[in-house]
Amino acid sequence: MPQFQDFFINQELKETAKEFGWSSESIECSVKIIEADDWGELKQKINKNRESYDILAFRGGDHELNRKAFSTPKMDVVLHPEKGRKDSGMNHVDAERAAENNVAIGFSLQQVPETGKRQSQILTKWRKNLKLCEKYDTPYIITTEAEKKSEIRRPRDLAAVTKSLGSEGNNPVSKYPDEILKKNLKARKNSSNYSGVEVVE
Amino acid sequence: MKQIPPAIQESYRYLKFKAHGEEKSIGDVVDAVWDSAIAYMGTEGVSDADIWIIGNKFDKEKQEGVIKVKSRKEDSLRAALTLNNGFEDESFLSVKRVSGSISGLD
């Protein structure tokens, strides 16, 4: 039985999330979502928070910063790289770098309006990014970023969104988040300074 | 009418869903499913999906029911219900169980 993980559900909704099939491990882990306007600020925030949190995510949108975040092994997730952009916020170079550095692309349901033109535009960008992720074997996750009960969805329903846009399997809700969490918990247990650095005995 | 040979018959999936939020009637649920499916899949997609909400399987107390859909369109319908709730309030439908036969849902 696969474990379904969503790091970005509000911890107050833990019980409801468990009812819906999410693992409590991912909801209980500590998450820091970074926002930054330039690379200096982003770098500073990464170094400051990396050791204190299990999951480090960055709110994307600026292409230059998206690329920097994809190129940083200390980063875990870049949320909505397409936010506020006319393009999808990433290209083949970004996808390759993200795959090399094991940085996941985060698709957030909060970015998708209920209906209409905006929804189809966002989903077009998701489709492009998913195609790149599949081609370059880049990890990607899908999250509701639920702040209230009515925003939570079941894991397989979320996976169905990415499947209907061209990806395969339940990886964005099980395999990829599981790998990120395990990698980071192991790194913190070994009291390594860096995510991506393993102490070999 | 003679039955179509099984080899060329379409296979279907039965989705057991639950309505979360305020209590809904079968009519509200049917409207919500259709609105949400048409908004996401378009008229052509919905006609291809052959969606059917099975009326006598709707349990008003538990707020649970069954939707029949072509198996290759299952993900699209689930995505539609996830992205657009179809209701005017914050209620939404979530799929609890999927089976290739109605009896498999029990």
GROMACS .gro file of C-alpha atoms in nm:
model
  307
    1MET     CA    1   0.000   0.000   0.000
    2PRO     CA    2   0.165   0.326  -0.108
    3GLN     CA    3   0.201   0.615   0.136
    4PHE     CA    4   0.057   0.937   0.002
    5GLN     CA    5   0.239   1.255   0.098
    6ASP     CA    6   0.149   1.624   0.075
    7PHE     CA    7   0.383   1.855   0.267
    8PHE     CA    8   0.181   2.170   0.222
    9ILE     CA    9  -0.149   2.086   0.395
   10ASN     CA   10  -0.209   2.305   0.700
   11GLN     CA   11  -0.115   2.108   1.012
   12GLU     CA   12  -0.446   2.201   1.177
   13LEU     CA   13  -0.620   1.984   0.915
   14LYS     CA   14  -0.419   1.677   1.011
   15GLU     CA   15  -0.718   1.464   1.112
   16THR     CA   16  -0.917   1.543   0.798
   17ALA     CA   17  -0.610   1.481   0.584
   18LYS     CA   18  -0.565   1.139   0.744
   19GLU     CA   19  -0.931   1.058   0.673
   20PHE     CA   20  -0.870   1.145   0.309
   21GLY     CA   21  -0.576   0.905   0.289
   22TRP     CA   22  -0.272   1.129   0.336
   23SER     CA   23   0.008   0.999   0.557
   24SER     CA   24   0.049   1.185   0.885
   25GLU     CA   25   0.428   1.176   0.843
   26SER     CA   26   0.421   1.435   0.565
   27ILE     CA   27   0.179   1.665   0.745
   28GLU     CA   28   0.376   1.654   1.069
   29CYS     CA   29   0.711   1.730   0.908
   30SER     CA   30   0.839   2.086   0.930
   31VAL     CA   31   0.809   2.286   0.610
   32LYS     CA   32   0.948   2.626   0.519
   33ILE     CA   33   0.827   2.806   0.210
   34ILE     CA   34   1.072   3.073   0.103
   35GLU     CA   35   0.984   3.386  -0.089
   36ALA     CA   36   1.263   3.603  -0.229
   37ASP     CA   37   1.313   3.888  -0.472
   38ASP     CA   38   1.674   3.825  -0.567
   39TRP     CA   39   1.937   3.552  -0.558
   40GLY     CA   40   2.122   3.703  -0.261
   41GLU     CA   41   1.808   3.696  -0.047
   42LEU     CA   42   1.718   3.347  -0.164
   43LYS     CA   43   2.068   3.212  -0.092
   44GLN     CA   44   2.066   3.369   0.252
   45LYS     CA   45   1.725   3.221   0.335
   46ILE     CA   46   1.826   2.876   0.210
   47ASN     CA   47   2.140   2.871   0.427
   48LYS     CA   48   1.948   3.005   0.726
   49ASN     CA   49   1.660   2.754   0.708
   50ARG     CA   50   1.807   2.437   0.559
   51GLU     CA   51   1.909   2.279   0.886
   52SER     CA   52   1.597   2.374   1.078
   53TYR     CA   53   1.332   2.232   0.845
   54ASP     CA   54   1.258   1.893   0.689
   55ILE     CA   55   1.129   2.041   0.366
   56LEU     CA   56   1.248   2.360   0.201
   57ALA     CA   57   1.034   2.502  -0.079
   58PHE     CA   58   1.057   2.815  -0.288
   59ARG     CA   59   0.768   3.010  -0.436
   60GLY     CA   60   0.868   3.042  -0.800
   61GLY     CA   61   0.761   3.286  -1.067
   62ASP     CA   62   1.078   3.473  -1.164
   63HIS     CA   63   1.262   3.269  -1.427
   64GLU     CA   64   1.610   3.368  -1.311
   65LEU     CA   65   1.530   3.268  -0.953
   66ASN     CA   66   1.353   2.953  -1.069
   67ARG     CA   67   1.675   2.847  -1.242
   68LYS     CA   68   1.887   2.930  -0.938
   69ALA     CA   69   1.653   2.728  -0.719
   70PHE     CA   70   1.659   2.433  -0.960
   71SER     CA   71   2.040   2.447  -0.952
   72THR     CA   72   2.061   2.432  -0.572
   73PRO     CA   73   2.075   2.080  -0.424
   74LYS     CA   74   1.973   2.222  -0.085
   75MET     CA   75   1.631   2.311  -0.226
   76ASP     CA   76   1.359   2.045  -0.221
   77VAL     CA   77   1.062   2.190  -0.409
   78VAL     CA   78   1.006   2.485  -0.641
   79LEU     CA   79   0.636   2.562  -0.619
   80HIS     CA   80   0.445   2.698  -0.920
   81PRO     CA   81   0.737   2.812  -1.143
   82GLU     CA   82   0.470   2.943  -1.382
   83LYS     CA   83   0.310   3.186  -1.135
   84GLY     CA   84   0.233   3.526  -1.284
   85ARG     CA   85   0.406   3.445  -1.612
   86LYS     CA   86   0.299   3.423  -1.973
   87ASP     CA   87   0.526   3.123  -2.029
   88SER     CA   88   0.547   2.806  -1.820
   89GLY     CA   89   0.839   2.936  -1.609
   90MET     CA   90   1.081   2.658  -1.699
   91ASN     CA   91   1.248   2.506  -2.003
   92HIS     CA   92   1.451   2.196  -2.086
   93VAL     CA   93   1.765   2.339  -1.919
   94ASP     CA   94   1.575   2.398  -1.593
   95ALA     CA   95   1.421   2.051  -1.608
   96GLU     CA   96   1.763   1.894  -1.657
   97ARG     CA   97   1.916   2.092  -1.369
   98ALA     CA   98   1.625   2.009  -1.140
   99ALA     CA   99   1.669   1.640  -1.221
  100GLU     CA  100   2.046   1.660  -1.157
  101ASN     CA  101   1.997   1.832  -0.823
  102ASN     CA  102   1.688   1.636  -0.723
  103VAL     CA  103   1.470   1.946  -0.692
  104ALA     CA  104   1.101   1.874  -0.741
  105ILE     CA  105   0.861   2.090  -0.941
  106GLY     CA  106   0.553   2.169  -0.731
  107PHE     CA  107   0.213   2.199  -0.897
  108SER     CA  108  -0.020   2.383  -0.662
  109LEU     CA  109  -0.400   2.369  -0.688
  110GLN     CA  110  -0.413   2.715  -0.529
  111GLN     CA  111  -0.289   2.853  -0.861
  112VAL     CA  112  -0.581   2.706  -1.054
  113PRO     CA  113  -0.897   2.918  -1.061
  114GLU     CA  114  -1.233   2.737  -1.046
  115THR     CA  115  -1.327   2.774  -1.413
  116GLY     CA  116  -1.273   2.975  -1.727
  117LYS     CA  117  -0.996   3.106  -1.946
  118ARG     CA  118  -0.741   3.143  -1.664
  119GLN     CA  119  -0.787   2.779  -1.562
  120SER     CA  120  -0.718   2.651  -1.912
  121GLN     CA  121  -0.414   2.880  -1.943
  122ILE     CA  122  -0.265   2.748  -1.618
  123LEU     CA  123  -0.335   2.388  -1.720
  124THR     CA  124  -0.161   2.449  -2.055
  125LYS     CA  125   0.150   2.556  -1.862
  126TRP     CA  126   0.120   2.251  -1.635
  127ARG     CA  127   0.098   2.027  -1.941
  128LYS     CA  128   0.421   2.176  -2.081
  129ASN     CA  129   0.605   2.141  -1.750
  130LEU     CA  130   0.482   1.785  -1.699
  131LYS     CA  131   0.608   1.692  -2.046
  132LEU     CA  132   0.953   1.830  -1.955
  133CYS     CA  133   0.948   1.648  -1.619
  134GLU     CA  134   0.862   1.318  -1.785
  135LYS     CA  135   1.129   1.363  -2.054
  136TYR     CA  136   1.413   1.457  -1.818
  137ASP     CA  137   1.304   1.238  -1.528
  138THR     CA  138   1.259   1.540  -1.304
  139PRO     CA  139   1.069   1.475  -0.980
  140TYR     CA  140   0.740   1.661  -0.946
  141ILE     CA  141   0.470   1.680  -0.684
  142ILE     CA  142   0.113   1.804  -0.678
  143THR     CA  143  -0.032   1.972  -0.373
  144THR     CA  144  -0.355   2.138  -0.266
  145GLU     CA  145  -0.179   2.375  -0.019
  146ALA     CA  146  -0.508   2.333   0.170
  147GLU     CA  147  -0.576   2.595   0.436
  148LYS     CA  148  -0.934   2.481   0.504
  149LYS     CA  149  -1.130   2.157   0.501
  150SER     CA  150  -1.307   2.229   0.173
  151GLU     CA  151  -0.972   2.254  -0.009
  152ILE     CA  152  -0.846   1.904   0.076
  153ARG     CA  153  -0.867   1.641  -0.197
  154ARG     CA  154  -0.795   1.268  -0.202
  155PRO     CA  155  -0.446   1.163  -0.322
  156ARG     CA  156  -0.570   0.965  -0.619
  157ASP     CA  157  -0.796   1.253  -0.728
  158LEU     CA  158  -0.491   1.482  -0.730
  159ALA     CA  159  -0.289   1.224  -0.921
  160ALA     CA  160  -0.576   1.205  -1.172
  161VAL     CA  161  -0.520   1.575  -1.252
  162THR     CA  162  -0.160   1.517  -1.361
  163LYS     CA  163  -0.257   1.192  -1.534
  164SER     CA  164  -0.524   1.370  -1.737
  165LEU     CA  165  -0.257   1.623  -1.841
  166GLY     CA  166  -0.024   1.358  -1.976
  167SER     CA  167   0.185   1.214  -1.692
  168GLU     CA  168   0.176   0.857  -1.566
  169GLY     CA  169   0.107   0.690  -1.233
  170ASN     CA  170   0.069   0.816  -0.878
  171ASN     CA  171   0.431   0.931  -0.851
  172PRO     CA  172   0.354   1.300  -0.774
  173VAL     CA  173   0.164   1.203  -0.459
  174SER     CA  174   0.360   0.896  -0.350
  175LYS     CA  175   0.702   0.812  -0.496
  176TYR     CA  176   0.856   1.159  -0.540
  177PRO     CA  177   0.744   1.320  -0.209
  178ASP     CA  178   0.840   1.000  -0.028
  179GLU     CA  179   1.191   1.013  -0.174
  180ILE     CA  180   1.232   1.380  -0.076
  181LEU     CA  181   1.116   1.320   0.280
  182LYS     CA  182   1.328   1.008   0.331
  183LYS     CA  183   1.638   1.179   0.188
  184ASN     CA  184   1.597   1.480   0.416
  185LEU     CA  185   1.511   1.285   0.731
  186LYS     CA  186   1.821   1.073   0.673
  187ALA     CA  187   2.037   1.382   0.615
  188ARG     CA  188   1.907   1.548   0.932
  189LYS     CA  189   1.955   1.228   1.130
  190ASN     CA  190   2.318   1.214   1.017
  191SER     CA  191   2.337   1.583   1.120
  192SER     CA  192   2.478   1.663   0.781
  193ASN     CA  193   2.498   2.032   0.701
  194TYR     CA  194   2.364   1.993   0.353
  195SER     CA  195   2.071   1.827   0.191
  196GLY     CA  196   2.224   1.612  -0.080
  197VAL     CA  197   2.541   1.540   0.123
  198GLU     CA  198   2.557   1.197   0.280
  199VAL     CA  199   2.801   1.094   0.554
  200VAL     CA  200   2.967   0.772   0.437
  201GLU     CA  201   3.112   0.555   0.711
  202MET     CA  202  -3.170  -0.563  -3.042
  203LYS     CA  203  -2.875  -0.797  -3.063
  204GLN     CA  204  -2.595  -0.730  -2.814
  205ILE     CA  205  -2.261  -0.591  -2.938
  206PRO     CA  206  -1.982  -0.854  -2.920
  207PRO     CA  207  -1.785  -0.821  -2.593
  208ALA     CA  208  -1.457  -0.762  -2.779
  209ILE     CA  209  -1.581  -0.432  -2.920
  210GLN     CA  210  -1.782  -0.324  -2.615
  211GLU     CA  211  -1.644  -0.027  -2.420
  212SER     CA  212  -1.535  -0.098  -2.064
  213TYR     CA  213  -1.671   0.120  -1.787
  214ARG     CA  214  -1.563   0.218  -1.437
  215TYR     CA  215  -1.797   0.277  -1.147
  216LEU     CA  216  -1.684   0.557  -0.915
  217LYS     CA  217  -1.822   0.562  -0.562
  218PHE     CA  218  -1.821   0.925  -0.454
  219LYS     CA  219  -1.896   1.116  -0.135
  220ALA     CA  220  -2.029   1.470  -0.118
  221HIS     CA  221  -1.853   1.679   0.148
  222GLY     CA  222  -2.004   1.993   0.294
  223GLU     CA  223  -2.372   2.084   0.325
  224GLU     CA  224  -2.632   1.813   0.257
  225LYS     CA  225  -2.714   1.779  -0.113
  226SER     CA  226  -2.999   1.623  -0.306
  227ILE     CA  227  -2.942   1.390  -0.602
  228GLY     CA  228  -3.044   1.677  -0.833
  229ASP     CA  229  -2.773   1.906  -0.691
  230VAL     CA  230  -2.513   1.632  -0.731
  231VAL     CA  231  -2.614   1.553  -1.090
  232ASP     CA  232  -2.595   1.924  -1.184
  233ALA     CA  233  -2.258   1.960  -1.011
  234VAL     CA  234  -2.106   1.656  -1.185
  235TRP     CA  235  -2.227   1.768  -1.528
  236ASP     CA  236  -2.123   2.132  -1.479
  237SER     CA  237  -1.781   2.034  -1.357
  238ALA     CA  238  -1.727   1.773  -1.631
  239ILE     CA  239  -1.839   2.010  -1.909
  240ALA     CA  240  -1.620   2.290  -1.771
  241TYR     CA  241  -1.312   2.067  -1.770
  242MET     CA  242  -1.365   1.820  -2.054
  243GLY     CA  243  -1.587   2.021  -2.287
  244THR     CA  244  -1.902   1.898  -2.461
  245GLU     CA  245  -1.706   1.662  -2.689
  246GLY     CA  246  -1.512   1.511  -2.399
  247VAL     CA  247  -1.827   1.457  -2.193
  248SER     CA  248  -2.008   1.296  -2.485
  249ASP     CA  249  -1.714   1.059  -2.526
  250ALA     CA  250  -1.701   0.982  -2.152
  251ASP     CA  251  -2.066   0.867  -2.147
  252ILE     CA  252  -2.119   0.980  -1.787
  253TRP     CA  253  -2.414   0.837  -1.595
  254ILE     CA  254  -2.501   0.916  -1.234
  255ILE     CA  255  -2.690   0.616  -1.104
  256GLY     CA  256  -3.000   0.756  -0.931
  257ASN     CA  257  -3.103   0.461  -0.715
  258LYS     CA  258  -2.749   0.425  -0.576
  259PHE     CA  259  -2.752   0.769  -0.416
  260ASP     CA  260  -2.765   0.749  -0.037
  261LYS     CA  261  -2.891   1.082   0.095
  262GLU     CA  262  -2.794   1.010   0.456
  263LYS     CA  263  -2.437   0.909   0.379
  264GLN     CA  264  -2.421   1.154   0.086
  265GLU     CA  265  -2.270   0.883  -0.128
  266GLY     CA  266  -2.346   0.772  -0.482
  267VAL     CA  267  -2.211   0.606  -0.794
  268ILE     CA  268  -2.102   0.752  -1.128
  269LYS     CA  269  -2.057   0.533  -1.435
  270VAL     CA  270  -1.793   0.650  -1.685
  271LYS     CA  271  -1.589   0.498  -1.967
  272SER     CA  272  -1.270   0.356  -1.821
  273ARG     CA  273  -1.038   0.559  -2.047
  274LYS     CA  274  -1.205   0.881  -1.925
  275GLU     CA  275  -1.189   0.801  -1.553
  276ASP     CA  276  -0.888   1.025  -1.487
  277SER     CA  277  -1.042   1.317  -1.675
  278LEU     CA  278  -1.362   1.295  -1.472
  279ARG     CA  279  -1.171   1.270  -1.144
  280ALA     CA  280  -0.959   1.568  -1.247
  281ALA     CA  281  -1.276   1.761  -1.334
  282LEU     CA  282  -1.428   1.692  -0.992
  283THR     CA  283  -1.100   1.789  -0.824
  284LEU     CA  284  -1.053   2.119  -1.006
  285ASN     CA  285  -1.414   2.243  -1.026
  286ASN     CA  286  -1.648   2.149  -0.745
  287GLY     CA  287  -1.956   2.232  -0.954
  288PHE     CA  288  -2.153   2.349  -0.646
  289GLU     CA  289  -2.234   2.709  -0.564
  290ASP     CA  290  -2.100   2.675  -0.208
  291GLU     CA  291  -1.774   2.516  -0.093
  292SER     CA  292  -1.909   2.158  -0.105
  293PHE     CA  293  -1.716   1.914  -0.321
  294LEU     CA  294  -1.718   1.551  -0.436
  295SER     CA  295  -1.437   1.307  -0.370
  296VAL     CA  296  -1.399   0.959  -0.517
  297LYS     CA  297  -1.384   0.693  -0.244
  298ARG     CA  298  -1.357   0.377  -0.448
  299VAL     CA  299  -1.338   0.265  -0.810
  300SER     CA  300  -1.446  -0.067  -0.957
  301GLY     CA  301  -1.522  -0.229  -1.288
  302SER     CA  302  -1.863  -0.342  -1.160
  303ILE     CA  303  -2.128  -0.194  -0.932
  304SER     CA  304  -2.119  -0.497  -0.701
  305GLY     CA  305  -1.744  -0.447  -0.658
  306LEU     CA  306  -1.810  -0.118  -0.481
  307ASP     CA  307  -1.985  -0.280  -0.182
   0.00000   0.00000   0.00000
